[in-house]
Amino acid sequence: MEILVIVRLCCNCTYALLYKPIDRVTRSTLVLHDLLKHTPADHPDYPLLQDALRISQNFLSSINEDIDPRRTAVTTPKGETRQLVKDGFLVELSEGSRKLRHVFLFTDVLLCAKLKKTAVGKHQQYDCKWYVPLADLVFPSPEESEHCPQVHVIPDHELEDMKMKISAIKSEVQKEKANKGQSRAIERLKKKMFENEFWLLLNSPAIPFRIHNRNGKSYLFLLSSDYERSEWREAIQRLQKKDLQAFVLSSVELQVLTGSCFKLRTVHNIPVTSNKDDDESPGLYGFLHVIVHSAKGFKQSANLYCTLEVDSFGYFVSKAKTRVFRDTTEPQWNEEFEIELEGSQSLRILCYEKCYDKTKLNKDNNEIVDKIMGKGQIQLDPQAVQTKNWHMDVIEMNGIKVEFSMKFTSRDMSLKRTPSKKQTGVFGVKISVVTKRERSKVPYIVRQCVEEVEKRGIDEVGIYRISGVATDIQALKAVFDANNKDILVMLSDMDINAIAGTLKLYFRELPEPLLTDRLYPAFMEGIALSDPAAKENCMMHLLRSLPDPNLITFLFLLEHLKRVAEKEPINKMSLHNLATVFGPTLLRPSEGESKAHLTLASDIWSHDVMAQVQVLLYYLQHPPISFSELKRNTLYFSTDV
C-alpha cells in the first residue's frame, strides 16, 4: 500500500514539475492566438500580443526540437530496437522515370518503399524497393555527381498549364458546393483534381538529392526545395555520428521492417491540396511583401545570401534571393521582395555561404553546392499578416538570427488598377497622355527598359520571371516619374531583373490595360473561336480597333518578347513563359470591369487568366504583324466592336 502511495506521489510530482508548465504555455499560446484574432490591428496592444505569441511559439518549437523525434520503434527478430526518425514522400528517378516513394529513415537504415495496391477492405502494406544501411550510405561529391544520369526538367509552361487546370477545377468545385450540386459531380471533379495535382507533384521537383551505397548502387531523388533536401541530409548525418555497423537484412528481417512502416509512419497523405479537409485553411492568395533586413550570429566572415521559399500546390518552391554580401559576419541586405502566393501557408528562409570555388561547381544547373548556414520556417497566419502595416519578425537558425519584415496584399487589392493623382508622371497615367506629352509613338520608359534588357539581360536565366529587388524597382519608378536626367546612368548600373520588373510594373499600373477595357470581352470571345480562319480575322480586327498609341506599343513589346524567346536555350524563357508573365498584365481589366470576372481568391489561374495568357501567346506565335499593314486593311473592315 505504501509503495502504491509513493508511486502515485512520484507520478503527481512528475506531472506537476514536468508537464504542467508546458501545458500552461500551450494553453496560453492558444489564448494569445484567439486574442489576436479579435483585436483590431490598429489597437496599441496588437504588436505586444504578436510578440508574446511569437515568444510562446518559439518556446514550444524549441521543446519539440529537443524531444527525440523517434517516437516509434520496431523490434528486430534479434531483439534489437530500431526506431523511426523521419519519413515522407519523395520523387525517385528510377530507370529513367519518376516514381513517388515513401522514404523511411530509421536509426540505422534508410528504406525506400511504395504502397502496395490492395483490394478494398484489405490491410494496406508497403513494398520495399531498396534499403541502405546508414553505415554504408554516402553522399556523392559534386564531382562524382557529374557521372550520374542528368535530370530531365519538365518545361515551365507545362507546369503552369497544369496549375491553371487545377485552379479551374477548384473553381468548379467551389461553384458546385455553392449551388449545392450533386455529390457525385463534386467527387468526379475532386478525382480529376487529385490526378492533376499528383502529376504536378511528380513532375515539378528538379533539385537532385543523390544517395550512394558503398557497395555500389546509387539512387537519385528529386526535390522541389533545398530546405527539404537539407533536412534529410542533416537527419542522416546526425545518425551517422554514432557507432554504426554495416549489415545485411535477412528476408524475414526485411519483411518485419517493411511491415512495420504502415503503423509507424508519421506522414499519412500525399501532400496535395485535394487531400485537405474542407475546414482546413485554403492558404493565402495574393502578394507577400518581404524585406530581408540583416543577420547576425556568424562565427567568421563569409560571403552570405538568403533565399525565400513558400508552399504552393502542395510543395515548396524558391521565390526570391538576396544579393551576396561579401566577407562579413553581419550582412545588411535590406532588400524587399514581392512574392506571389498561391494558397501558401508557410514562409521559409535559408541562409547560404556562396561558393566561388570553380572545382566544386557542378555542371548540372539544379545542383546547389553553396553551403546552408541556417534555415527556418514560419507559419503565415492570415490574422497577423493581413494588415496595412509591416510586421517585423526574427527567425532563429543554428545560432543565427535573420531579421525580416512582411506584409500581405490580398489578390482583390493587388488586382486594382489605380489611376495616378499626379498626371505629370508616367506610372498610373493613360498611355495616350504620356505619348502625347513626350511626342513619341512608344512611351520612353518602355523603349529604355526594352533597350537595356536586350543589351545585357536577354541571356539572363528567368528574365521577366525572376523578381527584381522591390526597392530598386521603386527607385526606378520614382526616377521615371520625375523624368530625372540621370535615368540612363541609373539604368546602366541597375540590376537587370529590377529593370525587367519596372517594365512589368509600368504595364500593371496603367489605369486601363494596354489592350483596353472596351475590347476585353471581344478578346475573350475571339480566342475561344475554334475555326482558325475566323479566329485570325477576329484577332487581327481587334488589333486594328486599338488606339494607335496602344497598338504601336503592343507591337513594339511583341517583337521584343519574340527576341527574348529566341534565346530560350540560354534564358529558359519560352513564348509560353513570357505569355504567362505578361498576358494578365496587358489584358486584366481595370477595377470596375474585373469585379465581374473575379469571384474567388483562388481564381488566380481561373479561366479568365488562362484566356489572357492564350491571347498574348496567339500574337507571339503569329508571323510578324506590321502596323502599316494593319492600318491599310482597316479600309476593308468596320472598326465597330
XYZ file of C-alpha atoms in Angstrom:
641
model
C 0.000 0.000 0.000
C 2.858 2.361 0.964
C 4.663 1.601 -2.303
C 1.491 2.408 -4.289
C 1.141 5.765 -2.481
C 4.800 6.609 -3.166
C 4.393 5.738 -6.851
C 1.280 7.949 -7.069
C 3.078 10.796 -5.309
C 6.032 10.455 -7.727
C 3.682 10.486 -10.736
C 1.868 13.554 -9.411
C 5.182 15.352 -8.759
C 6.437 14.440 -12.228
C 3.219 15.763 -13.776
C 3.357 18.947 -11.680
C 7.045 19.616 -12.347
C 7.378 18.498 -15.994
C 4.062 18.573 -17.795
C 2.032 21.323 -16.074
C 4.390 24.215 -17.071
C 4.465 23.059 -20.698
C 0.705 22.558 -20.706
C 0.258 26.085 -19.305
C 2.366 27.579 -22.138
C 0.388 25.568 -24.707
C -2.912 26.891 -23.353
C -1.530 30.451 -23.142
C -0.460 30.219 -26.793
C -3.992 29.245 -27.830
C -5.441 32.120 -25.760
C -2.965 34.582 -27.357
C -3.935 33.324 -30.807
C -7.637 33.928 -30.054
C -6.906 37.368 -28.575
C -5.019 38.382 -31.724
C -7.896 37.196 -33.873
C -10.322 39.510 -32.076
C -8.006 42.510 -31.531
C -8.100 45.280 -34.170
C -4.757 45.683 -35.984
C -4.575 49.353 -35.019
C -5.063 48.656 -31.286
C -1.954 49.622 -29.199
C -1.835 46.102 -27.661
C -1.781 44.355 -31.066
C 2.051 44.397 -31.582
C 2.587 43.339 -27.931
C 0.260 40.368 -28.411
C 2.131 39.454 -31.629
C 5.461 39.467 -29.762
C 4.029 37.383 -26.916
C 2.618 34.830 -29.381
C 5.943 34.645 -31.261
C 7.883 34.048 -27.994
C 5.427 31.313 -26.916
C 5.562 29.598 -30.322
C 9.373 29.735 -30.403
C 9.497 28.207 -26.901
C 7.165 25.360 -27.866
C 9.129 24.800 -31.110
C 12.383 24.519 -29.146
C 10.750 21.990 -26.765
C 9.574 19.930 -29.761
C 13.048 20.043 -31.325
C 14.681 18.893 -28.057
C 12.323 15.937 -27.750
C 13.777 12.945 -29.601
C 11.563 12.529 -32.701
C 11.998 8.735 -32.614
C 8.605 8.271 -31.050
C 8.019 4.826 -32.545
C 10.107 1.706 -32.786
C 10.199 -1.815 -34.147
C 11.986 -4.770 -32.605
C 14.007 -6.975 -34.941
C 13.993 -10.802 -34.669
C 17.377 -10.460 -32.882
C 15.749 -8.349 -30.167
C 17.302 -5.047 -31.270
C 15.273 -1.821 -31.194
C 15.131 0.103 -34.460
C 13.409 3.467 -34.172
C 11.795 5.642 -36.835
C 13.374 9.118 -37.043
C 11.783 10.635 -40.147
C 9.537 9.687 -43.054
C 7.970 11.417 -46.036
C 7.065 11.249 -49.714
C 9.895 11.817 -52.211
C 10.135 11.519 -56.003
C 12.689 8.944 -57.128
C 14.181 8.874 -60.613
C 14.203 5.148 -61.315
C 15.091 3.646 -64.711
C 14.505 6.984 -66.403
C 11.018 7.612 -64.969
C 9.726 9.484 -61.917
C 8.175 7.405 -59.126
C 6.566 8.624 -55.899
C 8.109 6.780 -52.950
C 7.545 6.782 -49.204
C 11.001 7.014 -47.606
C 11.617 5.896 -44.001
C 14.721 6.880 -42.027
C 15.379 4.547 -39.085
C 18.234 4.799 -36.586
C 20.487 2.592 -38.702
C 18.888 2.244 -42.155
C 17.202 4.234 -44.930
C 14.316 2.336 -46.513
C 12.555 3.304 -49.749
C 9.079 1.845 -50.187
C 5.881 2.118 -52.190
C 2.350 1.397 -51.043
C 1.013 -1.875 -52.461
C -2.261 -1.838 -54.343
C -4.760 -3.770 -52.243
C -8.422 -4.663 -52.554
C -10.966 -2.531 -50.701
C -11.151 -3.513 -47.030
C -7.801 -5.329 -47.083
C -4.983 -4.167 -44.775
C -2.570 -1.893 -46.654
C 1.106 -2.783 -46.806
C 4.340 -1.311 -48.148
C 6.592 -2.962 -50.684
C 10.319 -2.336 -50.089
C 12.071 -1.085 -53.258
C 15.542 -0.874 -51.646
C 17.333 -0.112 -48.404
C 20.784 1.225 -47.469
C 22.354 0.709 -44.006
C 23.480 4.137 -42.752
C 26.981 2.734 -42.183
C 27.193 2.176 -45.978
C 25.425 5.383 -47.050
C 27.455 8.253 -48.537
C 26.526 11.478 -50.346
C 28.374 11.789 -53.678
C 30.511 14.927 -54.094
C 29.613 17.364 -56.929
C 32.494 15.943 -58.992
C 31.159 12.393 -58.598
C 27.626 13.600 -59.398
C 28.748 14.619 -62.893
C 28.806 10.928 -63.816
C 25.235 10.395 -62.604
C 22.289 10.498 -65.014
C 21.135 14.008 -65.920
C 17.798 15.214 -64.602
C 15.159 15.803 -67.271
C 13.413 19.024 -66.266
C 9.762 19.486 -67.286
C 9.320 22.803 -69.177
C 7.862 25.596 -67.036
C 4.946 26.169 -69.395
C 3.744 22.567 -68.921
C 3.796 23.048 -65.132
C 1.979 26.397 -65.440
C -0.642 24.812 -67.730
C -1.291 22.152 -65.119
C -1.589 24.775 -62.342
C -4.185 26.567 -64.438
C -6.155 23.343 -64.927
C -6.049 22.583 -61.182
C -7.239 26.073 -60.253
C -10.005 25.939 -62.851
C -11.221 22.627 -61.322
C -11.024 24.170 -57.814
C -13.279 26.977 -59.030
C -15.758 24.435 -60.440
C -15.774 22.528 -57.119
C -16.475 25.766 -55.198
C -19.291 26.682 -57.598
C -20.838 23.201 -57.292
C -20.738 23.470 -53.493
C -22.198 26.986 -53.548
C -25.031 25.798 -55.817
C -25.465 22.660 -53.681
C -24.582 20.495 -56.660
C -24.652 16.709 -56.755
C -22.063 14.999 -54.565
C -21.250 12.651 -57.473
C -20.261 15.597 -59.693
C -18.126 17.077 -56.890
C -16.397 13.735 -56.299
C -15.685 13.409 -60.030
C -14.118 16.884 -60.056
C -12.078 16.108 -56.943
C -10.793 12.898 -58.509
C -9.677 14.828 -61.605
C -8.047 17.456 -59.395
C -6.153 14.767 -57.459
C -4.859 13.251 -60.717
C -3.620 16.653 -61.921
C -2.082 17.548 -58.559
C -0.365 14.159 -58.423
C 1.126 14.803 -61.889
C 2.371 18.209 -60.693
C 3.843 16.737 -57.504
C 5.646 14.098 -59.552
C 6.960 16.339 -62.315
C 7.801 19.658 -60.639
C 10.785 18.666 -58.411
C 14.167 19.303 -60.062
C 16.757 19.593 -57.236
C 18.793 16.355 -57.151
C 19.339 14.516 -53.858
C 21.809 11.721 -54.561
C 22.467 8.763 -52.257
C 25.202 6.188 -52.781
C 25.671 2.765 -51.232
C 29.365 1.972 -50.643
C 28.641 -1.474 -52.058
C 27.994 0.024 -55.480
C 24.450 1.180 -56.181
C 23.377 4.850 -56.362
C 19.906 6.343 -56.026
C 18.526 9.702 -57.118
C 15.645 11.627 -55.559
C 14.278 14.898 -56.957
C 13.097 17.577 -54.531
C 11.475 20.945 -55.085
C 13.059 22.542 -52.026
C 16.674 22.820 -50.871
C 15.276 23.207 -47.339
C 13.792 19.710 -47.567
C 16.999 18.248 -49.020
C 18.991 19.802 -46.176
C 16.600 18.332 -43.571
C 17.046 14.804 -44.933
C 20.824 15.154 -45.229
C 21.212 16.585 -41.708
C 18.992 13.886 -40.165
C 21.092 11.141 -41.803
C 24.421 12.765 -40.869
C 23.330 13.151 -37.211
C 22.630 9.406 -37.016
C 25.904 8.567 -38.779
C 27.885 10.200 -35.940
C 27.007 7.176 -33.803
C 28.929 3.927 -33.927
C 27.025 2.175 -36.719
C 27.774 -1.261 -38.118
C 27.218 -2.459 -41.683
C 24.714 -5.299 -42.049
C 22.528 -7.206 -44.475
C 18.882 -7.783 -43.598
C 17.569 -11.291 -43.957
C 14.312 -11.711 -45.851
C 12.473 -12.179 -42.516
C 14.041 -9.015 -41.017
C 13.216 -7.010 -44.151
C 9.647 -8.300 -44.082
C 9.232 -7.318 -40.405
C 10.750 -3.853 -41.010
C 8.657 -3.156 -44.108
C 5.553 -4.492 -42.373
C 6.064 -2.035 -39.508
C 6.189 1.011 -41.830
C 2.417 1.319 -42.168
C 1.906 1.582 -38.394
C 4.981 3.702 -37.702
C 4.589 6.308 -40.475
C 4.062 9.906 -39.381
C 3.157 11.234 -42.852
C -0.103 9.595 -43.941
C -1.261 11.507 -47.025
C 0.363 12.555 -50.279
C 0.929 16.344 -49.946
C -1.705 17.554 -52.399
C -4.409 20.111 -51.605
C -7.215 17.765 -52.675
C -6.330 15.631 -49.616
C -7.167 18.553 -47.307
C -10.362 18.565 -45.271
C -12.973 21.182 -46.210
C -12.498 23.032 -42.922
C -8.704 23.341 -43.353
C -7.292 26.744 -44.255
C -7.052 27.219 -48.049
C -3.948 29.360 -47.530
C -3.220 32.875 -48.755
C -3.732 34.131 -52.313
C -2.121 37.436 -53.238
C 1.265 39.053 -52.724
C 3.570 38.784 -49.710
C 5.979 41.704 -49.412
C 9.123 40.652 -47.528
C 12.083 42.830 -46.524
C 15.146 40.771 -45.535
C 16.958 43.206 -43.237
C 20.045 41.581 -41.723
C 21.560 38.571 -39.995
C 23.934 38.062 -37.086
C 25.480 35.190 -35.157
C 28.065 34.066 -37.731
C 31.352 32.985 -36.144
C 33.564 34.019 -39.059
C 33.381 36.242 -42.137
C 31.789 34.736 -45.231
C 30.011 35.610 -48.494
C 26.378 35.364 -47.437
C 22.933 35.464 -49.058
C 19.369 34.337 -48.301
C 16.662 32.626 -50.340
C 12.909 32.627 -49.632
C 10.635 29.631 -50.201
C 6.829 29.375 -49.972
C 4.490 26.417 -50.392
C 2.302 26.276 -53.464
C 0.143 23.432 -54.834
C 1.358 21.090 -52.097
C 5.127 21.648 -52.409
C 7.697 24.348 -51.650
C 9.388 26.481 -54.309
C 12.170 29.058 -54.122
C 10.737 32.507 -54.903
C 13.438 35.106 -54.177
C 17.143 35.539 -53.470
C 19.077 38.402 -51.892
C 22.362 39.673 -53.294
C 25.593 38.183 -51.888
C 27.024 40.267 -49.026
C 30.753 39.643 -49.181
C 33.249 38.924 -46.396
C 31.120 39.787 -43.364
C 29.745 38.365 -40.100
C 26.782 40.782 -40.050
C 25.262 41.127 -43.539
C 22.891 44.095 -44.033
C 20.776 43.227 -47.096
C 17.710 45.460 -46.548
C 16.159 44.076 -49.756
C 12.428 43.962 -50.425
C 10.718 41.257 -52.475
C 7.172 40.793 -53.753
C 6.265 37.099 -53.628
C 3.149 35.736 -55.294
C 1.216 33.375 -53.026
C -0.952 30.580 -54.403
C -2.683 29.022 -51.406
C 0.502 29.405 -49.333
C 0.677 28.719 -45.597
C 4.409 28.893 -44.765
C 7.474 31.032 -45.462
C 10.961 29.554 -45.281
C 14.227 31.479 -45.143
C 17.537 29.771 -45.942
C 20.912 31.434 -45.335
C 23.814 30.315 -47.566
C 27.549 30.805 -47.853
C 28.341 31.433 -51.526
C 30.790 29.003 -53.133
C 33.252 30.591 -55.577
C 35.492 27.515 -55.905
C 35.181 26.511 -59.579
C 36.286 22.941 -58.839
C 33.155 22.446 -56.703
C 30.683 23.928 -59.162
C 28.523 21.315 -60.818
C 27.558 21.325 -64.488
C 24.001 20.364 -63.523
C 22.076 23.686 -63.263
C 19.879 22.322 -60.494
C 22.733 21.211 -58.236
C 23.118 23.670 -55.354
C 26.658 23.499 -53.971
C 26.527 26.586 -51.720
C 26.663 25.710 -48.015
C 23.494 26.174 -45.945
C 24.467 28.112 -42.811
C 20.974 28.059 -41.335
C 17.307 27.654 -42.156
C 13.982 28.458 -40.537
C 10.249 28.450 -41.184
C 7.227 30.441 -40.004
C 3.507 29.922 -40.484
C 1.741 32.645 -42.479
C -1.055 33.457 -40.073
C -3.734 35.336 -42.072
C -4.701 37.335 -38.962
C -1.117 38.503 -38.394
C -0.068 39.353 -41.959
C -3.299 40.827 -43.350
C -2.631 44.334 -42.072
C -1.596 47.526 -43.841
C 1.457 47.844 -41.591
C 4.739 45.978 -41.828
C 5.100 43.137 -39.314
C 8.693 42.657 -38.106
C 9.971 39.226 -37.056
C 13.120 37.197 -36.408
C 13.885 33.625 -37.470
C 16.495 31.839 -35.353
C 18.530 29.130 -37.068
C 21.613 27.301 -35.769
C 22.598 30.263 -33.599
C 21.993 32.693 -36.488
C 19.249 35.323 -36.298
C 17.727 36.668 -39.534
C 15.638 39.809 -39.151
C 12.856 40.449 -41.670
C 9.570 42.313 -42.120
C 6.498 41.334 -44.108
C 3.031 42.473 -45.098
C 0.384 40.867 -47.273
C -1.758 42.278 -50.081
C -4.818 40.203 -50.957
C -5.494 39.313 -54.574
C -8.509 41.593 -54.891
C -6.426 44.550 -53.647
C -3.417 43.728 -55.839
C -5.614 43.476 -58.945
C -6.760 47.088 -58.699
C -5.553 49.470 -61.408
C -5.457 52.827 -59.634
C -5.049 55.962 -61.789
C -2.283 58.281 -60.580
C -3.425 61.552 -58.988
C -0.284 63.191 -60.367
C -0.649 63.279 -64.162
C 2.888 64.646 -64.682
C 4.488 61.227 -64.217
C 4.202 58.041 -66.300
C 3.030 55.353 -63.834
C -0.763 55.169 -63.483
C -1.198 57.648 -66.355
C -3.042 56.796 -69.588
C -0.668 55.757 -72.356
C -2.208 58.272 -74.793
C -1.459 61.120 -72.341
C 2.177 60.010 -71.921
C 2.900 59.597 -75.656
C 1.238 62.928 -76.452
C 3.278 64.708 -73.780
C 6.514 63.046 -74.940
C 5.629 63.445 -78.621
C 6.565 59.799 -79.064
C 4.905 56.713 -80.512
C 6.067 54.417 -77.673
C 6.488 55.663 -74.061
C 10.105 56.497 -73.178
C 10.052 54.125 -70.176
C 9.108 51.179 -72.433
C 11.792 51.995 -75.009
C 14.563 52.415 -72.409
C 13.724 49.282 -70.384
C 13.470 47.158 -73.547
C 16.770 48.529 -74.857
C 18.554 47.762 -71.559
C 17.112 44.223 -71.344
C 18.174 43.480 -74.928
C 21.621 44.926 -74.267
C 22.535 42.919 -71.154
C 19.568 40.833 -69.959
C 18.493 38.739 -72.913
C 20.771 35.867 -71.797
C 19.713 36.151 -68.133
C 18.077 32.935 -66.882
C 14.450 33.644 -65.974
C 14.411 37.225 -67.274
C 10.930 38.708 -66.591
C 10.074 35.677 -64.411
C 12.523 36.257 -61.548
C 11.569 39.151 -59.266
C 13.814 42.165 -59.067
C 14.501 43.800 -55.701
C 11.364 45.830 -54.891
C 13.335 48.797 -53.501
C 15.325 49.043 -56.776
C 12.092 48.913 -58.807
C 10.553 51.674 -56.679
C 13.701 53.785 -57.136
C 13.459 53.407 -60.936
C 9.744 54.199 -60.817
C 10.461 57.449 -58.944
C 13.182 58.450 -61.440
C 10.955 57.825 -64.479
C 8.027 59.643 -62.840
C 10.254 62.667 -62.148
C 11.810 62.496 -65.644
C 15.214 62.717 -63.965
C 18.154 63.464 -66.249
C 20.180 60.688 -64.538
C 17.828 57.952 -65.801
C 20.318 56.467 -68.299
C 23.161 56.362 -65.759
C 20.883 54.707 -63.202
C 19.637 52.153 -65.753
C 23.166 51.145 -66.734
C 24.082 50.485 -63.067
C 20.841 48.773 -62.014
C 20.332 45.007 -61.691
C 18.689 43.774 -64.906
C 15.864 41.964 -63.042
C 14.900 45.288 -61.443
C 14.673 46.894 -64.909
C 12.541 43.997 -66.183
C 10.381 44.346 -63.056
C 9.965 48.091 -63.684
C 8.656 47.422 -67.200
C 6.138 44.885 -65.864
C 5.092 47.308 -63.120
C 4.501 50.084 -65.671
C 2.025 47.946 -67.630
C 0.444 46.601 -64.427
C -0.198 50.111 -63.109
C -1.754 51.514 -66.294
C -5.198 52.889 -65.334
C -6.650 50.650 -68.052
C -4.973 47.604 -69.663
C -2.878 48.116 -72.803
C -5.436 46.094 -74.801
C -8.242 48.229 -73.261
C -11.308 47.517 -71.115
C -13.650 48.131 -74.059
C -12.181 45.304 -76.152
C -11.615 42.828 -73.310
C -14.867 40.813 -73.782
C -14.182 40.600 -77.541
C -10.626 39.289 -76.931
C -12.092 36.606 -74.634
C -14.597 35.589 -77.316
C -12.065 35.730 -80.159
C -9.509 33.441 -78.513
C -12.267 30.874 -77.847
C -13.133 30.522 -81.583
C -12.347 27.061 -82.930
C -12.251 27.914 -86.657
C -8.665 29.102 -87.474
C -9.730 31.495 -90.262
C -12.470 33.076 -88.136
C -10.047 33.411 -85.208
C -7.391 35.057 -87.443
C -9.900 37.575 -88.810
C -11.267 38.381 -85.367
C -7.883 38.706 -83.613
C -6.445 40.969 -86.344
C -9.640 43.039 -86.392
C -9.319 43.570 -82.629
C -5.761 44.856 -83.008
C -6.922 47.314 -85.677
C -9.542 48.542 -83.209
C -6.957 49.579 -80.618
C -5.997 53.275 -80.268
C -2.736 53.994 -82.128
C -0.510 54.514 -79.017
C -1.746 51.205 -77.545
C -1.308 49.304 -80.809
C 2.173 50.657 -81.603
C 3.381 49.987 -78.036
C 1.882 46.472 -78.081
C 3.582 45.595 -81.399
C 6.881 47.047 -80.115
C 6.668 44.886 -76.961
C 5.574 41.845 -79.003
C 8.706 41.936 -81.191
C 10.897 42.393 -78.103
C 9.369 39.349 -76.369
C 9.896 37.283 -79.519
C 13.600 38.240 -79.495
C 13.805 37.205 -75.819
C 12.210 33.823 -76.635
C 14.768 33.241 -79.419
C 17.323 32.872 -76.603
C 15.220 30.262 -74.783
C 18.043 27.640 -74.712
C 20.043 30.147 -72.613
C 17.464 32.190 -70.675
C 14.855 29.396 -70.263
C 12.053 31.806 -71.246
C 9.793 30.337 -73.928
C 6.968 32.181 -75.682
C 4.579 30.402 -73.328
C 6.539 31.519 -70.241
C 6.511 35.124 -71.476
C 2.783 34.937 -72.257
C 2.164 33.657 -68.698
C 4.115 36.601 -67.232
C 2.727 39.361 -69.483
C -0.747 38.114 -70.537
C -2.666 39.124 -67.367
C -0.610 42.343 -67.104
C -1.599 43.505 -70.602
C -5.222 42.311 -70.539
C -6.531 42.244 -66.973
C -9.446 44.694 -66.818
C -9.441 47.704 -64.513
C -11.295 47.508 -61.184
C -14.807 48.228 -62.443
C -14.529 45.605 -65.179
C -12.709 42.968 -63.151
C -15.384 42.616 -60.446
C -17.497 40.595 -62.844
C -14.571 38.306 -63.605
C -13.266 37.542 -60.116
C -15.389 35.533 -57.713
C -12.834 33.644 -55.622
C -9.332 34.400 -54.349
C -8.164 31.113 -55.807
C -9.253 32.231 -59.289
C -5.663 33.380 -59.856
C -5.363 30.664 -62.506
C -9.025 30.775 -63.480
C -10.478 30.544 -66.984
C -10.041 34.295 -67.407
C -6.328 34.194 -66.657
C -5.879 31.158 -68.917
C -7.606 33.064 -71.720
C -5.456 36.172 -71.109
C -2.325 34.049 -71.468
C -3.693 32.423 -74.623
C -4.463 35.809 -76.244
C -0.874 37.014 -75.865
C 0.506 33.616 -76.878
C -1.584 33.767 -80.081
C 0.068 37.049 -81.105
C 3.540 35.870 -80.012
C 3.231 32.760 -82.210
C 1.828 34.775 -85.139
C 4.111 35.827 -88.034
C 5.358 39.465 -87.710
C 2.471 41.937 -87.560
C 3.052 45.290 -89.276
C 1.323 48.455 -88.028
C 1.121 49.908 -91.552
C -0.273 46.632 -92.953
C -2.925 46.511 -90.225
C -3.941 50.109 -90.852
C -4.048 49.581 -94.609
C -6.517 46.751 -94.048
C -8.678 48.997 -91.877
C -10.193 50.332 -95.101
C -11.775 46.951 -95.722
C -13.131 46.332 -92.213
C -15.571 48.036 -89.896
C -13.955 49.205 -86.665
C -17.105 48.723 -84.589
C -16.687 46.013 -81.979
